[in-house]
């Protein structure tokens, strides 16, 4: 029963992350992308605390957020080609899903605020 509830929660949170990443990938105006970036950060933070600390999952989460932040921050600038950043975002999302699939559920209290802040320092 508890495992099923965990699986449902996991699927629900992943279902929120994927469309947010897709929306960032396809772009929009700067304020809209900024809101999506904030939303992605909230979704990722609420998801990673469900799992035991795993450096691979932490790195994949930070990479996904950093790739999304790069797309958002450079969307209005003439920086590196946007196609490259979109590809990096897709690759980061694939790595994130691979790590989530192998991560172990956190049996302890899922409130780890230090972890939420630590993951997003790079972006």
GROMACS .gro file of C-alpha atoms in nm:
model
  123
    1UNK     CA    1   0.000   0.000   0.000
    2UNK     CA    2   0.275   0.247   0.098
    3UNK     CA    3   0.476   0.157  -0.211
    4UNK     CA    4   0.177   0.218  -0.433
    5UNK     CA    5   0.117   0.556  -0.270
    6UNK     CA    6   0.485   0.644  -0.323
    7UNK     CA    7   0.463   0.540  -0.688
    8UNK     CA    8   0.152   0.751  -0.738
    9UNK     CA    9   0.321   1.051  -0.577
   10UNK     CA   10   0.630   1.001  -0.789
   11UNK     CA   11   0.430   0.977  -1.112
   12UNK     CA   12   0.230   1.285  -1.015
   13UNK     CA   13   0.544   1.490  -0.955
   14UNK     CA   14   0.714   1.366  -1.273
   15UNK     CA   15   0.398   1.454  -1.465
   16UNK     CA   16   0.441   1.813  -1.344
   17UNK     CA   17   0.810   1.835  -1.435
   18UNK     CA   18   0.795   1.709  -1.795
   19UNK     CA   19   0.550   1.970  -1.930
   20UNK     CA   20   0.739   2.246  -1.753
   21UNK     CA   21   1.067   2.139  -1.917
   22UNK     CA   22   0.889   2.114  -2.254
   23UNK     CA   23   0.747   2.465  -2.216
   24UNK     CA   24   1.095   2.601  -2.135
   25UNK     CA   25   1.238   2.415  -2.433
   26UNK     CA   26   0.990   2.575  -2.674
   27UNK     CA   27   1.049   2.920  -2.532
   28UNK     CA   28   0.841   3.228  -2.491
   29UNK     CA   29   0.885   3.576  -2.353
   30UNK     CA   30   1.125   3.638  -2.066
   31UNK     CA   31   0.874   3.680  -1.778
   32UNK     CA   32   0.692   3.360  -1.878
   33UNK     CA   33   1.017   3.163  -1.894
   34UNK     CA   34   1.121   3.301  -1.556
   35UNK     CA   35   0.796   3.176  -1.404
   36UNK     CA   36   0.852   2.834  -1.561
   37UNK     CA   37   1.205   2.823  -1.420
   38UNK     CA   38   1.072   2.896  -1.071
   39UNK     CA   39   0.804   2.632  -1.114
   40UNK     CA   40   1.062   2.375  -1.228
   41UNK     CA   41   1.277   2.448  -0.924
   42UNK     CA   42   0.980   2.394  -0.692
   43UNK     CA   43   0.884   2.067  -0.861
   44UNK     CA   44   1.239   1.931  -0.855
   45UNK     CA   45   1.290   2.029  -0.491
   46UNK     CA   46   0.968   1.857  -0.385
   47UNK     CA   47   1.068   1.544  -0.576
   48UNK     CA   48   1.429   1.486  -0.469
   49UNK     CA   49   1.348   1.486  -0.097
   50UNK     CA   50   1.141   1.172  -0.154
   51UNK     CA   51   1.462   0.978  -0.221
   52UNK     CA   52   1.767   0.886  -0.017
   53UNK     CA   53   2.067   1.106  -0.079
   54UNK     CA   54   2.227   0.995  -0.403
   55UNK     CA   55   2.508   1.201  -0.557
   56UNK     CA   56   2.409   1.083  -0.905
   57UNK     CA   57   2.049   1.195  -0.858
   58UNK     CA   58   2.164   1.523  -0.705
   59UNK     CA   59   2.394   1.587  -1.003
   60UNK     CA   60   2.126   1.495  -1.255
   61UNK     CA   61   1.877   1.726  -1.081
   62UNK     CA   62   2.125   2.013  -1.073
   63UNK     CA   63   2.213   1.953  -1.440
   64UNK     CA   64   1.848   1.957  -1.544
   65UNK     CA   65   1.786   2.280  -1.358
   66UNK     CA   66   2.107   2.441  -1.492
   67UNK     CA   67   2.020   2.342  -1.850
   68UNK     CA   68   1.673   2.490  -1.811
   69UNK     CA   69   1.821   2.805  -1.656
   70UNK     CA   70   2.061   2.839  -1.951
   71UNK     CA   71   1.771   2.825  -2.197
   72UNK     CA   72   1.575   3.080  -1.993
   73UNK     CA   73   1.866   3.319  -1.935
   74UNK     CA   74   1.991   3.315  -2.293
   75UNK     CA   75   1.655   3.314  -2.469
   76UNK     CA   76   1.668   3.688  -2.536
   77UNK     CA   77   2.044   3.714  -2.588
   78UNK     CA   78   2.246   3.621  -2.894
   79UNK     CA   79   2.455   3.364  -2.709
   80UNK     CA   80   2.533   3.007  -2.810
   81UNK     CA   81   2.287   2.854  -3.052
   82UNK     CA   82   1.953   2.784  -2.887
   83UNK     CA   83   1.935   2.446  -3.063
   84UNK     CA   84   2.244   2.333  -2.869
   85UNK     CA   85   2.093   2.444  -2.539
   86UNK     CA   86   1.770   2.263  -2.618
   87UNK     CA   87   1.966   1.946  -2.694
   88UNK     CA   88   2.152   1.979  -2.363
   89UNK     CA   89   1.819   2.026  -2.185
   90UNK     CA   90   1.680   1.707  -2.342
   91UNK     CA   91   1.995   1.513  -2.248
   92UNK     CA   92   1.980   1.644  -1.891
   93UNK     CA   93   1.616   1.541  -1.866
   94UNK     CA   94   1.701   1.190  -1.991
   95UNK     CA   95   1.979   1.157  -1.728
   96UNK     CA   96   1.740   1.281  -1.460
   97UNK     CA   97   1.483   1.015  -1.552
   98UNK     CA   98   1.753   0.744  -1.554
   99UNK     CA   99   1.862   0.843  -1.203
  100UNK     CA  100   1.506   0.865  -1.071
  101UNK     CA  101   1.442   0.512  -1.198
  102UNK     CA  102   1.729   0.372  -0.988
  103UNK     CA  103   1.693   0.594  -0.679
  104UNK     CA  104   1.584   0.446  -0.348
  105UNK     CA  105   1.288   0.594  -0.163
  106UNK     CA  106   1.368   0.788   0.152
  107UNK     CA  107   1.243   0.592   0.453
  108UNK     CA  108   1.309   0.882   0.688
  109UNK     CA  109   1.143   1.221   0.717
  110UNK     CA  110   1.139   1.371   0.367
  111UNK     CA  111   1.200   1.726   0.487
  112UNK     CA  112   1.556   1.820   0.402
  113UNK     CA  113   1.564   2.196   0.332
  114UNK     CA  114   1.944   2.206   0.310
  115UNK     CA  115   1.924   1.970   0.015
  116UNK     CA  116   1.671   2.183  -0.169
  117UNK     CA  117   1.897   2.486  -0.157
  118UNK     CA  118   2.220   2.301  -0.226
  119UNK     CA  119   2.103   2.148  -0.554
  120UNK     CA  120   2.034   2.476  -0.729
  121UNK     CA  121   2.349   2.671  -0.646
  122UNK     CA  122   2.512   2.609  -0.985
  123UNK     CA  123   2.233   2.774  -1.182
   0.00000   0.00000   0.00000
